[in-house]
mmCIF file of C-alpha atoms in Angstrom:
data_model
loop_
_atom_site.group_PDB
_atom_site.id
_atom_site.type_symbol
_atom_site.label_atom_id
_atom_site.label_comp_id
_atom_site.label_asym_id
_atom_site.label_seq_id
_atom_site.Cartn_x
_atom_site.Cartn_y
_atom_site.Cartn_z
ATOM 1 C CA UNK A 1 -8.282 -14.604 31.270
ATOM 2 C CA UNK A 2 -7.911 -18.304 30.926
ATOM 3 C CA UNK A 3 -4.937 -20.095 30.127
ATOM 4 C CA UNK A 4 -3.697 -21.171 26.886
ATOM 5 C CA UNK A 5 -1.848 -24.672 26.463
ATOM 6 C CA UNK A 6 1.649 -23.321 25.040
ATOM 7 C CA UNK A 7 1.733 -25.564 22.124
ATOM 8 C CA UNK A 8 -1.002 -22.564 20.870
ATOM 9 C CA UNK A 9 1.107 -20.090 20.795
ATOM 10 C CA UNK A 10 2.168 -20.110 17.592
ATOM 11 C CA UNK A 11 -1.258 -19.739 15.822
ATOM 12 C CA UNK A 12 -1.728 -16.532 17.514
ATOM 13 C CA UNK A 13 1.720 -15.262 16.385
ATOM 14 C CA UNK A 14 2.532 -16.849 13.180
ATOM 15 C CA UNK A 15 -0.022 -14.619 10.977
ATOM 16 C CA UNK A 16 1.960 -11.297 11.473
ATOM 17 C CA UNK A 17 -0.378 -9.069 14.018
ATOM 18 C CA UNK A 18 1.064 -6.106 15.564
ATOM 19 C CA UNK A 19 1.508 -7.013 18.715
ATOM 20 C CA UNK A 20 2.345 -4.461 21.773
ATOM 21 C CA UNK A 21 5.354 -5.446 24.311
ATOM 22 C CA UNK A 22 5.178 -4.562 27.876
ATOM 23 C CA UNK A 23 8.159 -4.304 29.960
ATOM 24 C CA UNK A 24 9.183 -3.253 33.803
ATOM 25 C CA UNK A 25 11.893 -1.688 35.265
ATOM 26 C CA UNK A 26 12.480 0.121 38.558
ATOM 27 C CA UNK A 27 8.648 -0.358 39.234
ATOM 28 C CA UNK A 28 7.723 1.356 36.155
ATOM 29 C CA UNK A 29 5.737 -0.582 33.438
ATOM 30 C CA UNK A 30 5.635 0.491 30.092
ATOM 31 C CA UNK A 31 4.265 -0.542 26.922
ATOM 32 C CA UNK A 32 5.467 -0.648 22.792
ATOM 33 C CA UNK A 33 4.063 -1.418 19.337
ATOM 34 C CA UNK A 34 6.140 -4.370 17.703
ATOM 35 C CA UNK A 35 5.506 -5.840 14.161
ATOM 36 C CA UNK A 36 9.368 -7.387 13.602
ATOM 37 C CA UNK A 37 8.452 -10.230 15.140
ATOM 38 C CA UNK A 38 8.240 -14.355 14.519
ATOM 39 C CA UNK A 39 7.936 -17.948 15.590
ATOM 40 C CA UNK A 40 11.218 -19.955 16.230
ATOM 41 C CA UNK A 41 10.093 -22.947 17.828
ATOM 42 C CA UNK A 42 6.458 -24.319 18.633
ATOM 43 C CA UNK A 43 6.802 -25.803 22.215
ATOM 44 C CA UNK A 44 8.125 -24.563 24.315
ATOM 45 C CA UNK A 45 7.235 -21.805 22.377
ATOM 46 C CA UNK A 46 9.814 -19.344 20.810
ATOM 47 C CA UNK A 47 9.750 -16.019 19.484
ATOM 48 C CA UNK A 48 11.950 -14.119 17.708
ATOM 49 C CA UNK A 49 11.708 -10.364 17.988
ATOM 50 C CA UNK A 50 13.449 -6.744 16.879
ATOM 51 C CA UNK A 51 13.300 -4.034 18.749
ATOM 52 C CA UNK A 52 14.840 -0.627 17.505
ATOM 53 C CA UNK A 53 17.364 0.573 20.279
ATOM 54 C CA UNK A 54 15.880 3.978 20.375
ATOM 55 C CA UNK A 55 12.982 2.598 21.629
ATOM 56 C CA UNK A 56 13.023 3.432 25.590
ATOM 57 C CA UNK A 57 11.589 -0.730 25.785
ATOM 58 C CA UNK A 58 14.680 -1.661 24.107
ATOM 59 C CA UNK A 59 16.970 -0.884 27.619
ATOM 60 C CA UNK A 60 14.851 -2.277 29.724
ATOM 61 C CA UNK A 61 14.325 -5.619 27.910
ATOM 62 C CA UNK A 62 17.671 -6.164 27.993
ATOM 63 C CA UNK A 63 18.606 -5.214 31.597
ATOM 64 C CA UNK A 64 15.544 -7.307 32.950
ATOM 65 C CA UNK A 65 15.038 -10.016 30.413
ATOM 66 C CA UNK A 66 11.655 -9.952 30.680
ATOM 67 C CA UNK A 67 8.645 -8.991 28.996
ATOM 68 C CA UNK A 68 4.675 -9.883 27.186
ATOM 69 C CA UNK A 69 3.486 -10.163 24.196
ATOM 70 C CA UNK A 70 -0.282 -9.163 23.958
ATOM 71 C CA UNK A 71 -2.082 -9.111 20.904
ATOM 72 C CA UNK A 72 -4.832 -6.338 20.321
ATOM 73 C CA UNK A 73 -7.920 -6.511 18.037
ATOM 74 C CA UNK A 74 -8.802 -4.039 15.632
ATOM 75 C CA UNK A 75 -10.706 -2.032 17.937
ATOM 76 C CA UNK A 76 -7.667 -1.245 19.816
ATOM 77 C CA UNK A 77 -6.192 0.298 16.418
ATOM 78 C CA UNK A 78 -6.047 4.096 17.256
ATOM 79 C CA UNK A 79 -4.104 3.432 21.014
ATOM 80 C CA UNK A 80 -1.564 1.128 19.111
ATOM 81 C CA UNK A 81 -0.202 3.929 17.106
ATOM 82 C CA UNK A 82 -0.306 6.214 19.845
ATOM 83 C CA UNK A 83 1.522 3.783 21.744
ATOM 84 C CA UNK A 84 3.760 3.778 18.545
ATOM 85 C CA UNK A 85 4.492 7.290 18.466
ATOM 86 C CA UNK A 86 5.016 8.303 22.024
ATOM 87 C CA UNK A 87 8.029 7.003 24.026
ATOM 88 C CA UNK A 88 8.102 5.506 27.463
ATOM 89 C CA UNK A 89 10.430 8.189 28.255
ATOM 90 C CA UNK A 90 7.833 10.744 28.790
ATOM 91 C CA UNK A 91 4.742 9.360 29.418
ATOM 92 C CA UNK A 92 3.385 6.606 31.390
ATOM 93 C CA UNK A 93 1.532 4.961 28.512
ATOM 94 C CA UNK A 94 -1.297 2.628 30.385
ATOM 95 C CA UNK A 95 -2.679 5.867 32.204
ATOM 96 C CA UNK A 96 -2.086 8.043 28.930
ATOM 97 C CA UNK A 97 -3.645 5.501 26.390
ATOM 98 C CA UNK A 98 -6.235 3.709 29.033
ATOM 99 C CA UNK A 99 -5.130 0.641 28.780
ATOM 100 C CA UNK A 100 -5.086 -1.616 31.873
ATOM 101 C CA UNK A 101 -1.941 -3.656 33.291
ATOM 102 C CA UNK A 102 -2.957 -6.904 35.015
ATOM 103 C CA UNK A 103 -0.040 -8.977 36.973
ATOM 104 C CA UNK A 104 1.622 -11.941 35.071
ATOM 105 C CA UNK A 105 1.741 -15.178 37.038
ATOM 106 C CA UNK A 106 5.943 -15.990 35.655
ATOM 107 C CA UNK A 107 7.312 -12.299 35.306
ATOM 108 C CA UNK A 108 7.586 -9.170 36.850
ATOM 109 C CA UNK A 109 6.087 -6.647 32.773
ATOM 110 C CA UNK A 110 2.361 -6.521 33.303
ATOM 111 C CA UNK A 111 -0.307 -8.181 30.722
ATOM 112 C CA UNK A 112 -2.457 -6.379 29.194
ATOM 113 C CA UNK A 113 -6.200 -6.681 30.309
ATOM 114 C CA UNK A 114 -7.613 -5.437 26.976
ATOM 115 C CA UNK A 115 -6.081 -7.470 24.347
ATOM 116 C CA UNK A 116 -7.417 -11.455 23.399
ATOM 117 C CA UNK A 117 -4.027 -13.088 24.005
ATOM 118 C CA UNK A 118 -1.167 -12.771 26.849
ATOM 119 C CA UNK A 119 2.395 -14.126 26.598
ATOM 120 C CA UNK A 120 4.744 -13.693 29.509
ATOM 121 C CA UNK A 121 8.306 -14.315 28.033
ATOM 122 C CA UNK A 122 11.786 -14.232 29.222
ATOM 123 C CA UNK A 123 14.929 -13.633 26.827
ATOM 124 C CA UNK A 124 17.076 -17.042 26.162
ATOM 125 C CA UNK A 125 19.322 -15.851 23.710
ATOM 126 C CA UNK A 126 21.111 -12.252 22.948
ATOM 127 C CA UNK A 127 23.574 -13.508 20.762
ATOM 128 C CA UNK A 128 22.072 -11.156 18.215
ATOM 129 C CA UNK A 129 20.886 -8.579 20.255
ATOM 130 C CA UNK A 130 23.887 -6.190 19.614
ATOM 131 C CA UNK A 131 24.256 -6.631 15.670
ATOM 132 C CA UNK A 132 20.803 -6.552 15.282
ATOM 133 C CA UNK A 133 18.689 -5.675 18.436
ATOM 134 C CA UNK A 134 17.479 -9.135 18.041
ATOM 135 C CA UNK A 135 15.965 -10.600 20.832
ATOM 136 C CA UNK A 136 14.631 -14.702 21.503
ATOM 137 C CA UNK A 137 11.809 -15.117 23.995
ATOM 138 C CA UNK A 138 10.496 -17.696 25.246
ATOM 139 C CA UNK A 139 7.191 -18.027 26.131
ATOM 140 C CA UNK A 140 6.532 -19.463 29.731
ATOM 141 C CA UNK A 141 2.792 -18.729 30.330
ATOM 142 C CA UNK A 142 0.075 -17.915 27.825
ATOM 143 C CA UNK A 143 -3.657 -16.308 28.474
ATOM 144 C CA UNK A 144 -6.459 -15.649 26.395
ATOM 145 C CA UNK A 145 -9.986 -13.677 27.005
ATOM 146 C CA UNK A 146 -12.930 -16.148 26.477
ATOM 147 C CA UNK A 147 -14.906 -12.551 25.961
ATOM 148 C CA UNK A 148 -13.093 -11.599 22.680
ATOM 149 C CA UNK A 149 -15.007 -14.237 20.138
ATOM 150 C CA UNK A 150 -13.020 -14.064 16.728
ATOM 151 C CA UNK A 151 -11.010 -10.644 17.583
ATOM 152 C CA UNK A 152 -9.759 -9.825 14.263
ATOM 153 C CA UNK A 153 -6.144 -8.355 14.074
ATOM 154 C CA UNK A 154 -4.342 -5.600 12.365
ATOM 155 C CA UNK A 155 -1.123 -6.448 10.040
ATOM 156 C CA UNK A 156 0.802 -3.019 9.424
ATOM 157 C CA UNK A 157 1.732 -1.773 6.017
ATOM 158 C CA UNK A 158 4.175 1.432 6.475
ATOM 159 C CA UNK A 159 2.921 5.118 8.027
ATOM 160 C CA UNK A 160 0.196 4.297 9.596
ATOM 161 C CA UNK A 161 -1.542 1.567 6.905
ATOM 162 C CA UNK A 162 -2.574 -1.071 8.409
ATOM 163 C CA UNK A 163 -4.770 -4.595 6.735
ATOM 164 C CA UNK A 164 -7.284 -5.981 9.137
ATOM 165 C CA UNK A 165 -7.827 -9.602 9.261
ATOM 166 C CA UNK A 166 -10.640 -10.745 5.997
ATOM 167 C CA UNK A 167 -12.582 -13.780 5.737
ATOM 168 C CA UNK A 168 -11.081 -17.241 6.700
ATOM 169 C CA UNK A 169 -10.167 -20.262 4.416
ATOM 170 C CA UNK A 170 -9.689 -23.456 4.910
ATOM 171 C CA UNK A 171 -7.603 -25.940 2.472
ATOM 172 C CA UNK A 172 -6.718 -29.603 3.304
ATOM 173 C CA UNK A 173 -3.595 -29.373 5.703
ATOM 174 C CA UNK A 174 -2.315 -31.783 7.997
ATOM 175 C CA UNK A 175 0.829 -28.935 8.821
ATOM 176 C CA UNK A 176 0.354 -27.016 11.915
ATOM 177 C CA UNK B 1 8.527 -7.487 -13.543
ATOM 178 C CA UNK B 2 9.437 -4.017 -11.638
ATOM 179 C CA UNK B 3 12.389 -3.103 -9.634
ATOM 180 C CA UNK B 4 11.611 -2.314 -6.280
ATOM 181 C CA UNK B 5 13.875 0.347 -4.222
ATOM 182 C CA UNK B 6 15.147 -1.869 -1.333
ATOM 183 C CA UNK B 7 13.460 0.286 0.682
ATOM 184 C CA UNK B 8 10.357 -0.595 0.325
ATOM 185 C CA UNK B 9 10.375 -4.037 0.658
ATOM 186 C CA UNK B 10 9.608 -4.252 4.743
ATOM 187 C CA UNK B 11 5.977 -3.284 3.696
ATOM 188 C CA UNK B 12 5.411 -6.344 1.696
ATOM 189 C CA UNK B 13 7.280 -8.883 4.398
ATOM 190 C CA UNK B 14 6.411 -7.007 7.613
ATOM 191 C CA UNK B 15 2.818 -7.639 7.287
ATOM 192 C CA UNK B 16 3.520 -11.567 7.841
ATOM 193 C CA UNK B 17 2.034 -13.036 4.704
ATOM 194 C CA UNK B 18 2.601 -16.411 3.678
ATOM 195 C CA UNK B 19 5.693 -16.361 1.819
ATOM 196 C CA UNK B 20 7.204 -18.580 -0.858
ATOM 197 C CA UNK B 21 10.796 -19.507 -1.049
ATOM 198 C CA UNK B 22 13.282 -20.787 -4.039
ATOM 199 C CA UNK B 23 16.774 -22.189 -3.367
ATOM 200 C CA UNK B 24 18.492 -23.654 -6.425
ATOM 201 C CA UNK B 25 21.140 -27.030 -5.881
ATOM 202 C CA UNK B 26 23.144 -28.685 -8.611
ATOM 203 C CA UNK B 27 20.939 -27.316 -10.908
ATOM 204 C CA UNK B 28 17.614 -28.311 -9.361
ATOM 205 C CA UNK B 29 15.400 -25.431 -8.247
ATOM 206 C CA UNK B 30 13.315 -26.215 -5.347
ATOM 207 C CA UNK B 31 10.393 -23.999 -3.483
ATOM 208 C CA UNK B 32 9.032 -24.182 -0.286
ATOM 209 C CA UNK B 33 5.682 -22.422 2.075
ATOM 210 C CA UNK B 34 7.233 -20.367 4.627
ATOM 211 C CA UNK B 35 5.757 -18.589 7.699
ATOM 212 C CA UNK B 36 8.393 -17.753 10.022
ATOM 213 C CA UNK B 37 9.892 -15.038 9.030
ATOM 214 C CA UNK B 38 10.427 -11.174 10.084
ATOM 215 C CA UNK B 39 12.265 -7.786 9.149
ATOM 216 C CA UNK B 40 15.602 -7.289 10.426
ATOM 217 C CA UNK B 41 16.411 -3.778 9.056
ATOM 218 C CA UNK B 42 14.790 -1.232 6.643
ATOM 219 C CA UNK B 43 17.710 -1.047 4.517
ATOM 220 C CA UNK B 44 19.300 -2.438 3.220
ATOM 221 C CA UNK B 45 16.508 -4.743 4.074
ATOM 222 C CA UNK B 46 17.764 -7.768 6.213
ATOM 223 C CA UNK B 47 15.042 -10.726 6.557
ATOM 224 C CA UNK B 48 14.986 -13.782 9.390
ATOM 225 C CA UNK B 49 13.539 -16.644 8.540
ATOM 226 C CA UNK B 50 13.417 -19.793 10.910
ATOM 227 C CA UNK B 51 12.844 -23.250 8.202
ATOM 228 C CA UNK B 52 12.767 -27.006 9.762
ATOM 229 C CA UNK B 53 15.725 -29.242 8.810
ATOM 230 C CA UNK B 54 13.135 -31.612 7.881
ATOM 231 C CA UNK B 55 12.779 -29.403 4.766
ATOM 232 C CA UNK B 56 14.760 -30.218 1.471
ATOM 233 C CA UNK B 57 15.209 -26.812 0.977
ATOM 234 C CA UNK B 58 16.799 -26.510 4.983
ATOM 235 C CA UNK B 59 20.202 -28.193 3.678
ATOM 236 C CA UNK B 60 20.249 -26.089 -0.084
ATOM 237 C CA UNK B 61 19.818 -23.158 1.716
ATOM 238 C CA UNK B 62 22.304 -23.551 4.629
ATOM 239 C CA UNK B 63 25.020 -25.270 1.236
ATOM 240 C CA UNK B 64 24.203 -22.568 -1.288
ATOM 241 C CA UNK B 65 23.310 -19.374 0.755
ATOM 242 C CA UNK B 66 20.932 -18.295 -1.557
ATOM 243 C CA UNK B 67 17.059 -18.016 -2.188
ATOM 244 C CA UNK B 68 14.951 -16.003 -3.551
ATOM 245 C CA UNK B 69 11.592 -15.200 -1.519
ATOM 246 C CA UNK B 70 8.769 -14.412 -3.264
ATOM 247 C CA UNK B 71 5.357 -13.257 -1.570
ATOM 248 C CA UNK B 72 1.632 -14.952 -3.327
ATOM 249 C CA UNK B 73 -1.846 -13.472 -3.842
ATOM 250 C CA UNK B 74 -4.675 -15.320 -2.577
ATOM 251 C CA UNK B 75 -5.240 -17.197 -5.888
ATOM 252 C CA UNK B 76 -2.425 -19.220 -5.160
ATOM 253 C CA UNK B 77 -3.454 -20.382 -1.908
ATOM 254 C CA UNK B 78 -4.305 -24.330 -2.970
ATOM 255 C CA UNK B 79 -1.292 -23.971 -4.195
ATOM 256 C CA UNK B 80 0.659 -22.774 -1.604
ATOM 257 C CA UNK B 81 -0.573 -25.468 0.850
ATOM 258 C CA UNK B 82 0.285 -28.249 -1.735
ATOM 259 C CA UNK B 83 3.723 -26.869 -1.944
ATOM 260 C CA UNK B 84 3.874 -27.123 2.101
ATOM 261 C CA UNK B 85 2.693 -30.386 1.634
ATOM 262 C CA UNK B 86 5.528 -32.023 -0.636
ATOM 263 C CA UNK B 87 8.601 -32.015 -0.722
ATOM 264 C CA UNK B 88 11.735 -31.380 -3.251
ATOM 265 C CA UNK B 89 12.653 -34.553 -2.151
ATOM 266 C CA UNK B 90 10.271 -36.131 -4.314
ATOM 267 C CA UNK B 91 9.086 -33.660 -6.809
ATOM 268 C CA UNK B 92 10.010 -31.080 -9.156
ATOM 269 C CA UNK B 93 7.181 -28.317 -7.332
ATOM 270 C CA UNK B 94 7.492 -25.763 -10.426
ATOM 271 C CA UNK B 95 6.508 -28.404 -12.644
ATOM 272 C CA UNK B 96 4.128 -29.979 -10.736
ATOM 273 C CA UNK B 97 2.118 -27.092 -9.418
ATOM 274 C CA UNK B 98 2.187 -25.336 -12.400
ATOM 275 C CA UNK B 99 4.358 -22.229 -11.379
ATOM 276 C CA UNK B 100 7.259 -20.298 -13.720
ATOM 277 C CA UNK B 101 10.627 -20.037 -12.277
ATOM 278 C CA UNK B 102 12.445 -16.505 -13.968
ATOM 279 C CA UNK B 103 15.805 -16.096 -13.827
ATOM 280 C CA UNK B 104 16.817 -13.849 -10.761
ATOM 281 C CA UNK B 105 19.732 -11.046 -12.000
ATOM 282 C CA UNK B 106 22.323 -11.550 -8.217
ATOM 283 C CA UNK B 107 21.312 -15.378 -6.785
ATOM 284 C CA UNK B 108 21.097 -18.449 -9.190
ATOM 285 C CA UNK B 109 17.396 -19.523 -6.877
ATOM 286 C CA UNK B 110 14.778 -18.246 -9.319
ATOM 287 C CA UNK B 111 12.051 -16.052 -9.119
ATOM 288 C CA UNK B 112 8.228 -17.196 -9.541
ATOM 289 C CA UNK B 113 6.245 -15.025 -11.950
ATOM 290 C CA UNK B 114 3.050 -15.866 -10.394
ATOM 291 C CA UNK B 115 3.614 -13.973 -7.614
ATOM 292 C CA UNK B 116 3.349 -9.940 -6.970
ATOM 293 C CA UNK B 117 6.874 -9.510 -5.114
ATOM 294 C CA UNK B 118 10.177 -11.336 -5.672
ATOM 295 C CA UNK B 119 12.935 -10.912 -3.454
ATOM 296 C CA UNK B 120 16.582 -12.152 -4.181
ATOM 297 C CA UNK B 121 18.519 -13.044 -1.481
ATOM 298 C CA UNK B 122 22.001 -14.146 0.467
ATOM 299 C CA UNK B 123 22.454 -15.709 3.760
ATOM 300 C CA UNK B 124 24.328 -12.751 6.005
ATOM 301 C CA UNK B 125 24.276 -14.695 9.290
ATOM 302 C CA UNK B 126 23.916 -18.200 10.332
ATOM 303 C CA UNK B 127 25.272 -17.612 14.031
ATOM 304 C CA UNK B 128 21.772 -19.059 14.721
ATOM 305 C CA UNK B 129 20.929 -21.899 12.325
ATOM 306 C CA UNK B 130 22.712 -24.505 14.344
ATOM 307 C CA UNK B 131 20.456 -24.045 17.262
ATOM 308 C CA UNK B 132 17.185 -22.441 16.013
ATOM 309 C CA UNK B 133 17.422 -23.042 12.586
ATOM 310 C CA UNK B 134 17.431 -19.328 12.322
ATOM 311 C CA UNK B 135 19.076 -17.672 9.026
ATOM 312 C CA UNK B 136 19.143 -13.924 8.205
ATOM 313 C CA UNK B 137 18.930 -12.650 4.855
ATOM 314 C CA UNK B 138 20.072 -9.611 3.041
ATOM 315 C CA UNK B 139 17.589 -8.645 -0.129
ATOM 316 C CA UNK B 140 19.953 -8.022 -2.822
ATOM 317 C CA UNK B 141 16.985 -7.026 -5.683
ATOM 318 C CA UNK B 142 13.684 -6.396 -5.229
ATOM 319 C CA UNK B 143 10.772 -7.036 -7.961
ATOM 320 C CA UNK B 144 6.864 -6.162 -8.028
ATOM 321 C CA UNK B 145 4.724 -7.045 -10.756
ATOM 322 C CA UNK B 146 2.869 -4.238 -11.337
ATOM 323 C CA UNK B 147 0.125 -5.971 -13.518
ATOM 324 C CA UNK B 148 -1.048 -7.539 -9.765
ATOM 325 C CA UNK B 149 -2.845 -4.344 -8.326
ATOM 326 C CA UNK B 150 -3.606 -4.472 -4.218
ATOM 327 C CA UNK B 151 -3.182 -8.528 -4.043
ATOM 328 C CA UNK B 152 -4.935 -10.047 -1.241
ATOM 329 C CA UNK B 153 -2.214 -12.038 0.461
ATOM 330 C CA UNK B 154 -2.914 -15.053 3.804
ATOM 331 C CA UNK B 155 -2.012 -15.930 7.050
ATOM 332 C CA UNK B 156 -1.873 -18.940 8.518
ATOM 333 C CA UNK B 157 -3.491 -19.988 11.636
ATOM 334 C CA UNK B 158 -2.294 -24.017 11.614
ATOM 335 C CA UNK B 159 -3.782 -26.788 10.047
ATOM 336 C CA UNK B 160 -4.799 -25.096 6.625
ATOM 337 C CA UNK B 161 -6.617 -22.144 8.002
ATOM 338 C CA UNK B 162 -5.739 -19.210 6.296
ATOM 339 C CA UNK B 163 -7.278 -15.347 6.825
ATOM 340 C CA UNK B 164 -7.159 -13.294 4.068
ATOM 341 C CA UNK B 165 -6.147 -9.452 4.121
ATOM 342 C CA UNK B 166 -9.486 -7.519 4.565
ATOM 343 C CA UNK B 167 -9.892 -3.930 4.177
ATOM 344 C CA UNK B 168 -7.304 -1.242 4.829
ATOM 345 C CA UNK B 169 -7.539 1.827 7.661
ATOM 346 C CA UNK B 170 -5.118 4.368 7.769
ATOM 347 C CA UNK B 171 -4.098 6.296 10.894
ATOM 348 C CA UNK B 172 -2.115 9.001 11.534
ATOM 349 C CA UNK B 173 1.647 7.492 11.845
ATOM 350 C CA UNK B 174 5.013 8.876 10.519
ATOM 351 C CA UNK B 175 6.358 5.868 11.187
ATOM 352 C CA UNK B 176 7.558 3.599 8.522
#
């Protein structure tokens, strides 16, 4: 994985891919599928993100204030809605799904060796957290995999729909 | 136009398409290019949205409490980024760009016909606007048009890049 200047975050984050969220607690990692998320700020980089508290991540986000964001391709699809519907709770999803947790450099929530981008975050603000399980992150260290050339991404739609990424445009924009 | 049940509007804004936004001031209607946003809660449907307060419509919104967001097919993309690129500050962006404001039935922003999903809306929190520029909305009405059948919609990578929805796969998920 190589680093990623934070002032990319956003481009990575700002289109709307499902993302999964990794967490760690009590030496156990664990791993969700998030779409309710967005950007807040570019650099340092902040995310906004909801996370129902039924979901077993939901606890242990809060008690550690830590987590990552990694962002799958397509061909990760089918294990991010198994990730979806299975809870932390009773299985340990890396082993169960095959996915493979890599330590972060700022916090203790593994990354995620399989997916393109890496994002270890810590909460900064939980003023919303118990009206609306709202969470902001802030991004402290950001990876990408040189290997995954173009990954495309997977936007979801309701029940198990989800849009993968179509062809690219590109208009006159001096806006990042 | 064609109401929507409010619950079904997370599939159009969960996604993370490009979204267009109205706010309406002393009689002047206004619309922005908006990426930053996310779902809240399914229903009834509460929105965030994070918008500079560089932007014209950053001071109508946070004054009047009201927009309406409206979500655009592909074809409007050159529009879109001219939108982003000007501001209400300077000129009237209906007129200019060629879209229709329709009167919206519960916020005085209007609605744009051009595009496949209207959303009317009322600020519900601004605990977070002073420091993020964070606002969350509460969709009030919700509008398709169903003469617009599976619209492409973009999202942006920075800088004018856009990626268009490609095709669709469907998983098993009884998740909304």
């Amino acid at each position: 994985m190589k680093e990623l200047p934070l002032s990319g975050v956003y481009r990575f984050l700002e289109p709307g891919p499902v993302v999964l969220l990794t967490t760690s607690r009590q030496g156990r990692a664990n791993i969700m599928t998030m779409s309710w998320h967005m950007m807040v700020e570019f650099e340092p980089p902040l995310v906004a993100c909801v996370i129902s508290d039924a979901n077993y991540s939901f606890a242990a986000l809060r008690a550690t204030r830590e987590c990552v964001l990694a962002v799958p391709a397509v061909k990760l699809a089918s294990k991010i809605v198994k990730i979806g519907n299975s809870s932390g709770r009773d299985v340990d999803k890396f082993a169960t799904f095959g996915l493979t947790p890599r330590p972060a450099s700022r916090v203790s929530p593994p990354l995620v060796a399989e997916c393109f981008a890496n994002f270890e975050c810590r909460v900064v603000d939980t003023r919303l957290v118990n009206r609306y399980n709202l969470f902001v992150l802030e991004v402290l260290k950001a990876w990408t995999d040189p290997a995954q050339k173009h990954p495309k991404t997977i936007h979801h739609h309701g029940y198990g729909k989800f849009i993968v990424d179509g062809e690219t445009i590109r208009l006159r924009s001096g806006k990042p």
